[in-house]
CSV table of C-alpha atoms and ligand atoms in Angstrom, one decimal:
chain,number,residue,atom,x,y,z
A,1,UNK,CA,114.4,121.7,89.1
A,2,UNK,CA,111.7,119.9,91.0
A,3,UNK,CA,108.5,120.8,89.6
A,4,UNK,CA,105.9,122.7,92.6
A,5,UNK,CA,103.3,120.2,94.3
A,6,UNK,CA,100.7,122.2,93.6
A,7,UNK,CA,101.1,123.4,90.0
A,8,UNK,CA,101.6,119.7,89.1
A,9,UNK,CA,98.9,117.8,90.3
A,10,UNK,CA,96.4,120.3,88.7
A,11,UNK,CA,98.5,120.4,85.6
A,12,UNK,CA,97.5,116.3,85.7
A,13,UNK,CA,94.6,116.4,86.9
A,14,UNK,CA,93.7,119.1,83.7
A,15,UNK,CA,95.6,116.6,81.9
A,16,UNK,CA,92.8,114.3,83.3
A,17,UNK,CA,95.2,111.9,85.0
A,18,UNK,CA,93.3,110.0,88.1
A,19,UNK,CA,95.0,110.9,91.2
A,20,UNK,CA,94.5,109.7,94.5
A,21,UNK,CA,94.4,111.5,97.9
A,22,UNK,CA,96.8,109.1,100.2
A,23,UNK,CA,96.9,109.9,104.0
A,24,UNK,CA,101.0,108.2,105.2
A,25,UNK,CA,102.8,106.1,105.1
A,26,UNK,CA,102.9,102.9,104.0
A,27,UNK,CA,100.9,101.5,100.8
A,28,UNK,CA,101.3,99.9,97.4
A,29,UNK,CA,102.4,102.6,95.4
A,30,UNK,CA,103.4,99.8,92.6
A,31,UNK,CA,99.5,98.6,92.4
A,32,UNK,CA,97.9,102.0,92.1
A,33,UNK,CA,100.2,103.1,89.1
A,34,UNK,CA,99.2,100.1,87.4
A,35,UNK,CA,95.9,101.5,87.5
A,36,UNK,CA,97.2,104.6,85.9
A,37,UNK,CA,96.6,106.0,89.3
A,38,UNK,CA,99.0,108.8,90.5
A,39,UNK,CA,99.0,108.8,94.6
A,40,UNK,CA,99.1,112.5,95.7
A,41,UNK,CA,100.4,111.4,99.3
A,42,UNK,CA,99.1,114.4,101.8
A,43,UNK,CA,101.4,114.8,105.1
A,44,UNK,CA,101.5,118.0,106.1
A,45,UNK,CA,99.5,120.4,103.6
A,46,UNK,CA,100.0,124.3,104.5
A,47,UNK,CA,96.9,126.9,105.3
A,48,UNK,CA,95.0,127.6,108.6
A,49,UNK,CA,93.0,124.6,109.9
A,50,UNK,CA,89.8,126.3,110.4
A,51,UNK,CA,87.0,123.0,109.9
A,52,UNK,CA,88.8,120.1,111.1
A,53,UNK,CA,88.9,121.0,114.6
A,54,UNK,CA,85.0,120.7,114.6
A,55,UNK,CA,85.4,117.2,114.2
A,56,UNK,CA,88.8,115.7,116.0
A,57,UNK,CA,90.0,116.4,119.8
A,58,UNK,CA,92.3,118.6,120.9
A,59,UNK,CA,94.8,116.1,121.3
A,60,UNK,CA,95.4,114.7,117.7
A,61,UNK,CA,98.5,115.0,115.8
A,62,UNK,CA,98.5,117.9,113.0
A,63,UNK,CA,98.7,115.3,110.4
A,64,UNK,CA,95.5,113.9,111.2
A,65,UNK,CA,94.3,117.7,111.3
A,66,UNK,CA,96.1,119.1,107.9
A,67,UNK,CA,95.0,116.0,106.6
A,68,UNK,CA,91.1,116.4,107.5
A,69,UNK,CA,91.3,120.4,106.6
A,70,UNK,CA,92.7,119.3,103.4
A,71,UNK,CA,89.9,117.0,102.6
A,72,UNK,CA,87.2,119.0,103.7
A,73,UNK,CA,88.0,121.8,101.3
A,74,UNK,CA,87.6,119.4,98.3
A,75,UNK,CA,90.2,119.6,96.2
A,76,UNK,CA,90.1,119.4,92.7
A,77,UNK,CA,93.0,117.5,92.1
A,78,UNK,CA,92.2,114.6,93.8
A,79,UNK,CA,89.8,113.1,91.6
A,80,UNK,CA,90.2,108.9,92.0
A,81,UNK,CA,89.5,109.0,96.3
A,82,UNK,CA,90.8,108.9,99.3
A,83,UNK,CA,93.4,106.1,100.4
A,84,UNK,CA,93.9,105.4,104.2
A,85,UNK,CA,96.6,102.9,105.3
A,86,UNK,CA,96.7,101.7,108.4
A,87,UNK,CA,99.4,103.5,110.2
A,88,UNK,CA,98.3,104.1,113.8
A,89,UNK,CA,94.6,104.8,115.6
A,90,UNK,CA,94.5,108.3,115.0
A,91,UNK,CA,94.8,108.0,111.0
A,92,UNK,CA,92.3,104.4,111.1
A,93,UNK,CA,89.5,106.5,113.3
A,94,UNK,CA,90.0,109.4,110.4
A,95,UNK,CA,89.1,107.3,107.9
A,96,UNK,CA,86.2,105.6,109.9
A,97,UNK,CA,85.2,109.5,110.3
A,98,UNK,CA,85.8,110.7,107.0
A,99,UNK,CA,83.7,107.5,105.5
A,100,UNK,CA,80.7,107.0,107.9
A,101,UNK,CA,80.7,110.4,109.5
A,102,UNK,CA,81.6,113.7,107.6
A,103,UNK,CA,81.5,112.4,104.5
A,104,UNK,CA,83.3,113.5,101.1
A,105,UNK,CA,82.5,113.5,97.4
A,106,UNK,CA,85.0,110.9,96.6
A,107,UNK,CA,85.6,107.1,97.8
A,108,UNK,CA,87.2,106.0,100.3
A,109,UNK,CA,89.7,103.4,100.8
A,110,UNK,CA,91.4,101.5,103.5
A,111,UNK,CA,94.8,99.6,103.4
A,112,UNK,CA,95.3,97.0,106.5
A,113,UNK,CA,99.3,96.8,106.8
A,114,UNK,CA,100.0,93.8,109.1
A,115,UNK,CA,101.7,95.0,112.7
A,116,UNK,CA,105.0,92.9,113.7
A,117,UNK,CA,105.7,90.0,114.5
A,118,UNK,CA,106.4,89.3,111.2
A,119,UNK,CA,105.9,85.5,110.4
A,120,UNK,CA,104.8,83.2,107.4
A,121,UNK,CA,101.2,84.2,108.5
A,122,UNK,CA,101.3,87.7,108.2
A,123,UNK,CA,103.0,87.3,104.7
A,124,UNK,CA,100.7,85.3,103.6
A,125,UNK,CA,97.7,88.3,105.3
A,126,UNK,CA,99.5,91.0,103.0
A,127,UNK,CA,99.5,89.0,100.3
A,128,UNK,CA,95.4,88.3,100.4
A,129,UNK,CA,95.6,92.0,101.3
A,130,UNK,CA,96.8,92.9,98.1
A,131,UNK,CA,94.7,90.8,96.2
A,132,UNK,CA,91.4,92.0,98.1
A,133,UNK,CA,92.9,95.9,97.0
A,134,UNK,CA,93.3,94.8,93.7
A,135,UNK,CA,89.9,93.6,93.5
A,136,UNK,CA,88.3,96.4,95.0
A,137,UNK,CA,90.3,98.9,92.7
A,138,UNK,CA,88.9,97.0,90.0
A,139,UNK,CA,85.2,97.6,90.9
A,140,UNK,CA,86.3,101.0,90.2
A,141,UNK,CA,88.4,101.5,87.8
A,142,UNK,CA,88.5,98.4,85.5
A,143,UNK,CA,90.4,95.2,85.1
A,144,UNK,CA,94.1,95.1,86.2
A,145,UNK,CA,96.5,94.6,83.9
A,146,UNK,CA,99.4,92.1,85.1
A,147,UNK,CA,101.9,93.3,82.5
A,148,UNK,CA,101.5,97.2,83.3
A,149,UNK,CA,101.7,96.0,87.2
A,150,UNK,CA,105.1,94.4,86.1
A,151,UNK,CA,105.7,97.4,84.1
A,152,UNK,CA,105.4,99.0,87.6
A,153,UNK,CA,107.1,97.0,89.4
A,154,UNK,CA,110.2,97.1,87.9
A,155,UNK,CA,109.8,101.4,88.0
A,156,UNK,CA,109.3,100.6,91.2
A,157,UNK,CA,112.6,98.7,91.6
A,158,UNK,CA,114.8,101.2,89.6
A,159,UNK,CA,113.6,104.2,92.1
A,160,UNK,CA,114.8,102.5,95.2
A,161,UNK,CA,118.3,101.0,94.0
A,162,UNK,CA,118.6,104.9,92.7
A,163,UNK,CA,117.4,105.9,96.2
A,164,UNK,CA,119.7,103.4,97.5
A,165,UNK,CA,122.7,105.0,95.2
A,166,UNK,CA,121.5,108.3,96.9
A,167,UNK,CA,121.1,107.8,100.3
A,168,UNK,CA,124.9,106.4,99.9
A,169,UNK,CA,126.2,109.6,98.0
A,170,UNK,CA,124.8,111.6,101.0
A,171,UNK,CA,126.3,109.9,104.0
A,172,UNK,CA,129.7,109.6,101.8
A,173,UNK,CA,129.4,113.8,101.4
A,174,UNK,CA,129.3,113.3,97.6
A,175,UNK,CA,126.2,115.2,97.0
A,176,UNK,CA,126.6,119.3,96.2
A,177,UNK,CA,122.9,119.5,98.1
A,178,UNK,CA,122.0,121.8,101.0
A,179,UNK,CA,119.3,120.0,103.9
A,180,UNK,CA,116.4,121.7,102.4
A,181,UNK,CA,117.5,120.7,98.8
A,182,UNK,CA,118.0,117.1,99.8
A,183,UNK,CA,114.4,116.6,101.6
A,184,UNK,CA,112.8,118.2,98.4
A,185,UNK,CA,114.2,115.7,96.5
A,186,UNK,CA,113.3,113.1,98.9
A,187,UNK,CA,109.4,114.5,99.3
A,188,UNK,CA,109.4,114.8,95.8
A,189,UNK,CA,108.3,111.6,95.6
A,190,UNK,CA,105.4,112.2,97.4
A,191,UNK,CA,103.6,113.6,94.3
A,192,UNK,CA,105.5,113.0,91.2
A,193,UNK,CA,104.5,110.4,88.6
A,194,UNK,CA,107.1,107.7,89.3
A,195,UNK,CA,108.8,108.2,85.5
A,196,UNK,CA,109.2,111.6,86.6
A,197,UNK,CA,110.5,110.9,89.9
A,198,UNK,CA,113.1,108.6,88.4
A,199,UNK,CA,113.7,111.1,85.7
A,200,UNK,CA,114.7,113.7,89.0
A,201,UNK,CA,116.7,111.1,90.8
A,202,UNK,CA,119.1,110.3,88.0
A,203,UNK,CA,119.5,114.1,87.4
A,204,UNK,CA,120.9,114.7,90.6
A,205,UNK,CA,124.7,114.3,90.2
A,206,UNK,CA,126.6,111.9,92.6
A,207,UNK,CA,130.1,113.8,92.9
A,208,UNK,CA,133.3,111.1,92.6
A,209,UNK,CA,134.6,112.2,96.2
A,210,UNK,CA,133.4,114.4,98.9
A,211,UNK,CA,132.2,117.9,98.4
A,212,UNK,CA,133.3,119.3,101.6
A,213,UNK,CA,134.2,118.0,104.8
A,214,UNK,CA,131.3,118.2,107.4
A,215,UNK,CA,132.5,117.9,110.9
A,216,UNK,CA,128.8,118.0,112.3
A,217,UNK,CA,126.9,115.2,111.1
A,218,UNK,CA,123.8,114.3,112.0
A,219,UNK,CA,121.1,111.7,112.0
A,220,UNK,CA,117.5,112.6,112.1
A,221,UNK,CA,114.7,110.5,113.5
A,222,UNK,CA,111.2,110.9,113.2
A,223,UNK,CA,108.0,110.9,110.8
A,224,UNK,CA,108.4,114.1,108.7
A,225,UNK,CA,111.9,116.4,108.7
A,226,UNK,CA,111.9,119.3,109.8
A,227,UNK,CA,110.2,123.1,108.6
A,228,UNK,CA,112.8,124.3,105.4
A,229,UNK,CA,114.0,127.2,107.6
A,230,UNK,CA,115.0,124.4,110.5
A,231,UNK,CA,117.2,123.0,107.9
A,232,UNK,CA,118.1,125.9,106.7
A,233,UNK,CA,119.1,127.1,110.0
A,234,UNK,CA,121.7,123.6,110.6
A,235,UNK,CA,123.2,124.9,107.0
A,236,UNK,CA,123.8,128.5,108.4
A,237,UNK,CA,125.3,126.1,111.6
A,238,UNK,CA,127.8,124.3,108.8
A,239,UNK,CA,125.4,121.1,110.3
A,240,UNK,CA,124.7,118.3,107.5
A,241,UNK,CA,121.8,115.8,107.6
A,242,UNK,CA,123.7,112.8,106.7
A,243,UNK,CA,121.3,110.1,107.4
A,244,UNK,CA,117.5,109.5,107.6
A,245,UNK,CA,114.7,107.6,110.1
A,246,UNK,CA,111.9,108.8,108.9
A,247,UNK,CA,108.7,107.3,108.4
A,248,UNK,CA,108.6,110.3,105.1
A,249,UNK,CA,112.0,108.8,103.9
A,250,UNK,CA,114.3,105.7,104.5
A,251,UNK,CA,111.6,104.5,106.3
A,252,UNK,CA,109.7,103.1,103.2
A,253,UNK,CA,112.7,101.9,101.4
A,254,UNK,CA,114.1,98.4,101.6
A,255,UNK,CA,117.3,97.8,103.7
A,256,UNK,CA,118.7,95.9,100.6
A,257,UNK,CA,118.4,96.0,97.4
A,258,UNK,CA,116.0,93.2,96.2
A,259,UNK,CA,116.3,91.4,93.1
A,260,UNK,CA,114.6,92.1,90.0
A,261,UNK,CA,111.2,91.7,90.0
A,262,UNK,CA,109.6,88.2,88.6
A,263,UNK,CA,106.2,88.1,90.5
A,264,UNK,CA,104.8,91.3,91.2
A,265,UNK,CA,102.5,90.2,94.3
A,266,UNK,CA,105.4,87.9,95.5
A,267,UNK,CA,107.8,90.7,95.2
A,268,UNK,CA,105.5,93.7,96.9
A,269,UNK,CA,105.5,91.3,99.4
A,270,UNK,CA,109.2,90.7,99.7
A,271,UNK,CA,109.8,94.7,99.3
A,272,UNK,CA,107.3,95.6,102.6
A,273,UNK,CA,108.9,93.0,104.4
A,274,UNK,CA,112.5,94.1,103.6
A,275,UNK,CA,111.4,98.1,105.3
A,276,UNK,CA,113.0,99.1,108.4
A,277,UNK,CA,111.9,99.0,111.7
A,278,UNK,CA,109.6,101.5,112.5
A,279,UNK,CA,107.5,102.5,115.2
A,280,UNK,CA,104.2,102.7,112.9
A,281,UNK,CA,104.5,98.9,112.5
A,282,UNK,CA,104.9,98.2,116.2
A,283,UNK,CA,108.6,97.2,115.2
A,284,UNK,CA,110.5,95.3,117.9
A,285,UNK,CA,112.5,97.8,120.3
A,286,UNK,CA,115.6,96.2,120.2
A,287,UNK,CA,115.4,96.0,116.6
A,288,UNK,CA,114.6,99.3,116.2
A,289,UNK,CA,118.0,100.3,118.4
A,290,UNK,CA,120.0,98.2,116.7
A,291,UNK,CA,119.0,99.3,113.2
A,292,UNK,CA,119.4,103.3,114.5
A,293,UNK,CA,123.1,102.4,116.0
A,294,UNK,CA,123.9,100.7,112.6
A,295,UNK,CA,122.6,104.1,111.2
A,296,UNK,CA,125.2,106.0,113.1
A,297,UNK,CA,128.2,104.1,113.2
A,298,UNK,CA,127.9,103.7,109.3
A,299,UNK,CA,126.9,107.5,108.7
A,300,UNK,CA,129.8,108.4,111.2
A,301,UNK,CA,127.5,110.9,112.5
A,302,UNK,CA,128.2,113.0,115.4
A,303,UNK,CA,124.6,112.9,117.2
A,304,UNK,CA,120.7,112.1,116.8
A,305,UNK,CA,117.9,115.0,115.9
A,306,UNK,CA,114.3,113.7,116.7
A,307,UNK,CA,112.0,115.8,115.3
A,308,UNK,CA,108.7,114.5,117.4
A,309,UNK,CA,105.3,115.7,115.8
A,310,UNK,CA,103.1,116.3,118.5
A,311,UNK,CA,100.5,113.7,120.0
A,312,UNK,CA,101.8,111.4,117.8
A,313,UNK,CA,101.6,107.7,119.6
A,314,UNK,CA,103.2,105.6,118.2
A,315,UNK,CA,106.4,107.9,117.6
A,316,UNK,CA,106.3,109.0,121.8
A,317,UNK,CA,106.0,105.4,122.6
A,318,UNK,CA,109.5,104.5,120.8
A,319,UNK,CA,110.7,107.3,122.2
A,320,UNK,CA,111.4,107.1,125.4
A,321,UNK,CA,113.6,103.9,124.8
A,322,UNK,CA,115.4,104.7,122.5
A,323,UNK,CA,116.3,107.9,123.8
A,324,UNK,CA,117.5,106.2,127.4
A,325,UNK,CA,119.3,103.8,125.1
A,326,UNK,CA,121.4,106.0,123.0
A,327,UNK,CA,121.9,108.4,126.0
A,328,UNK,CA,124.0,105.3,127.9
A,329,UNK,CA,125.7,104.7,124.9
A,330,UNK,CA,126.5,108.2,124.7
A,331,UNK,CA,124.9,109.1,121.8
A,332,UNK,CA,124.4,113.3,122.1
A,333,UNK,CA,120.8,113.5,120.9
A,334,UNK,CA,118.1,116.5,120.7
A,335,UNK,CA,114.8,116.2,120.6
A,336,UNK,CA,112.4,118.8,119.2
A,337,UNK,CA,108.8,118.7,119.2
A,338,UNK,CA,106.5,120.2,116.3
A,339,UNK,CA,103.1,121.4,115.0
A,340,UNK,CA,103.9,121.5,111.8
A,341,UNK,CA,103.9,125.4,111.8
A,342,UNK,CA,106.1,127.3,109.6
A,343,UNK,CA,109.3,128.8,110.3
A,344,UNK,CA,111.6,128.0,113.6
A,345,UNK,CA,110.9,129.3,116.9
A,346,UNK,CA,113.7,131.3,119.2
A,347,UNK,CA,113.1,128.3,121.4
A,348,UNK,CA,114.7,125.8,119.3
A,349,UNK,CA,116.9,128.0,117.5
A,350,UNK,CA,118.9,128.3,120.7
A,351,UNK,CA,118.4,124.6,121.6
A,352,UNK,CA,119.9,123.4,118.3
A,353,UNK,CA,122.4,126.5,119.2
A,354,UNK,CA,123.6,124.7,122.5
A,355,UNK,CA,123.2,121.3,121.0
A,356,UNK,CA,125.3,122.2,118.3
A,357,UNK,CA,127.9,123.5,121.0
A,358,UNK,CA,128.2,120.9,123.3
A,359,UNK,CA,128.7,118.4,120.1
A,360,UNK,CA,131.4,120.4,119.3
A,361,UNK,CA,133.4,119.9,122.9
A,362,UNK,CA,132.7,116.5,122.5
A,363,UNK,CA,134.0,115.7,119.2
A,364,UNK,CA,137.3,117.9,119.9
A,365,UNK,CA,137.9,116.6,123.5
B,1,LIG,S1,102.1,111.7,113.1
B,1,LIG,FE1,101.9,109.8,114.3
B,1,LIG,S2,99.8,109.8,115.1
B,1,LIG,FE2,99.9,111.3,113.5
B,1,LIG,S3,99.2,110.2,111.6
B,1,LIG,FE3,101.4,110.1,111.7
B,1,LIG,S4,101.8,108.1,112.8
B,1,LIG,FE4,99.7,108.7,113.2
């Protein structure tokens, strides 16, 4: 039912749709469809990395890497440039890299998201910073036109309240869909054309009551979820992924619903200042705790899976806190740390194993 990533974007690009390259997380996705631009967001594409380790140390996350080995080899879907938002040092220095350095075939662009605090002035920053985007997409690609960037807007809108509708289903067990089935829906989003992605969203069927009564519920924390035969494995463990932290998912939806859209700048604005906290926008500590212990006590869930990607800064630096913090409110948690290789390891089949064990004792005792 959900069309493959790869098949699709060539199928465009033949179609000779413009398609942009976007590195994560956080941009605005409303501003480039206006353009008729499809953003091809690339997180964790799959091969060998065999060129990018010429040019990056040892000690960089895979994304920067996949995302480097992907751009090196040129592909011929992406066909409108390269978009870089500012989400930490590793992904800014890639871009510097990728621009001044290596070098690629197609332009490349920067997005500037202001860090917290969050205040009149940096409203007012984003604001400018979507006008100076606009401008420069228009160098490129034409005049924008403000009623297709309404037209977007308001696409825009309908996706998250169905999102919203979604994310409520799940926690309330009244979606029929397994862990890997729910995060291709969620990724899906990554690549689709936003009509289509809506299209898929009101497809999937929101059940009246529960489906089945999941007794291990979890929360998972983190920037991307888990390899398919992770989540996999938690379905062969009768586990359910209830709710989501990550920077790939809830992460870039608003908390609320925001009303409908009236002026598209003014309300891109609203909609990036209504995201949760998160670690990629140097988000307060204590707001970021409070926000994941409103997670839990409304998803019910039994415990916390962090799924850490590997020399990833600003996800290590939350960490720690909020690790010491939900361990003193006694909050069972398990972390597991990855390179974005396929499959499971033994390693942390028999972690999630014991995890799974000890949440047992401690939801029947
Ligand atoms: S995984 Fe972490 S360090 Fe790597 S690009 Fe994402 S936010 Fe940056």
């Amino acid at each position: 039912m959900i069309p493959n990533r790869k098949k699709y974007l060539k199928q465009q690009a033949q179609n000779g749709q413009k398609i942009m390259g976007v590195l994560p997380a956080l941009y605005p996705r409303e501003l480039l469809w206006a353009f008729d631009i499809l953003p091809a967001e690339i997180w964790d594409p799959p091969g060998d990395i065999l060129r990018a380790n010429a040019h990056l140390q040892a000690t960089i996350c895979p994304i920067v890497k996949r995302g480097l080995e992907f751009i090196l080899k040129e592909s011929a879907s992406v066909n409108a440039g390269y978009l870089f938002p500012h989400t930490c040092d590793s992904l800014q220095n890639l871009a510097t890299q990728v621009k001044d350095l290596i070098g690629t075939s197609q332009p490349v662009y920067t997005f500037y998201n202001p860090k917290a605090q969050f205040n009149k002035t940096t409203r007012r920053y984003y604001l400018d910073l979507l006008q100076d985007f606009q401008t420069t997409l228009e160098t490129k690609f034409g005049p924008l036109n403000r009623a297709k960037l309404m037209a977007a807007c308001e696409l825009g809108s309908k996706i998250d309240i169905r999102w919203l509708t979604l994310q409520n289903a799940r926690r309330a067990d009244q979606l029929e869909l397994t862990n890997p089935e729910y995060f291709q829906l969620v990724r899906a989003g990554e690549y689709l054309k936003p009509e289509d992605y809506l299209t898929l969203l009101n497809q999937v069927e929101v059940q009246a009551g529960p489906v089945h009564q999941s007794n291990r519920r979890l929360l998972l924390s983190g920037i991307l979820p888990p390899h398919e035969e992770t989540l996999s494995f938690l379905d062969e463990l009768s586990v359910t992924i209830v709710a989501d932290d990550l920077l790939s998912g809830s992460r870039r939806f608003p908390i609320t619903q925001l009303d409908t859209p009236v002026d598209p700048f003014e309300y891109l604005t609203d909609r990036h200042f209504l995201l949760p906290p998160c670690s990629t926008r140097a988000s307060n500590l204590k707001e970021r705790i409070h926000h994941l212990q409103k997670m839990i006590s409304e998803s019910q869930v039994h415990g916390v899976l962090f799924n850490i990607i590997k020399f990833c800064e600003p996800e290590l630096f939350d960490h720690r806190f909020l690790v010491k913090t939900l361990k003193q409110n006694r909050v069972p948690l398990l972390s597991l740390e990855t390179e974005l290789l396929p499959g499971i390891s033994g390693q942390d089949r028999t972690r999630i194993e014991a995890f799974i064990e000890m949440l047992d004792e401690q939801v029947s005792g």
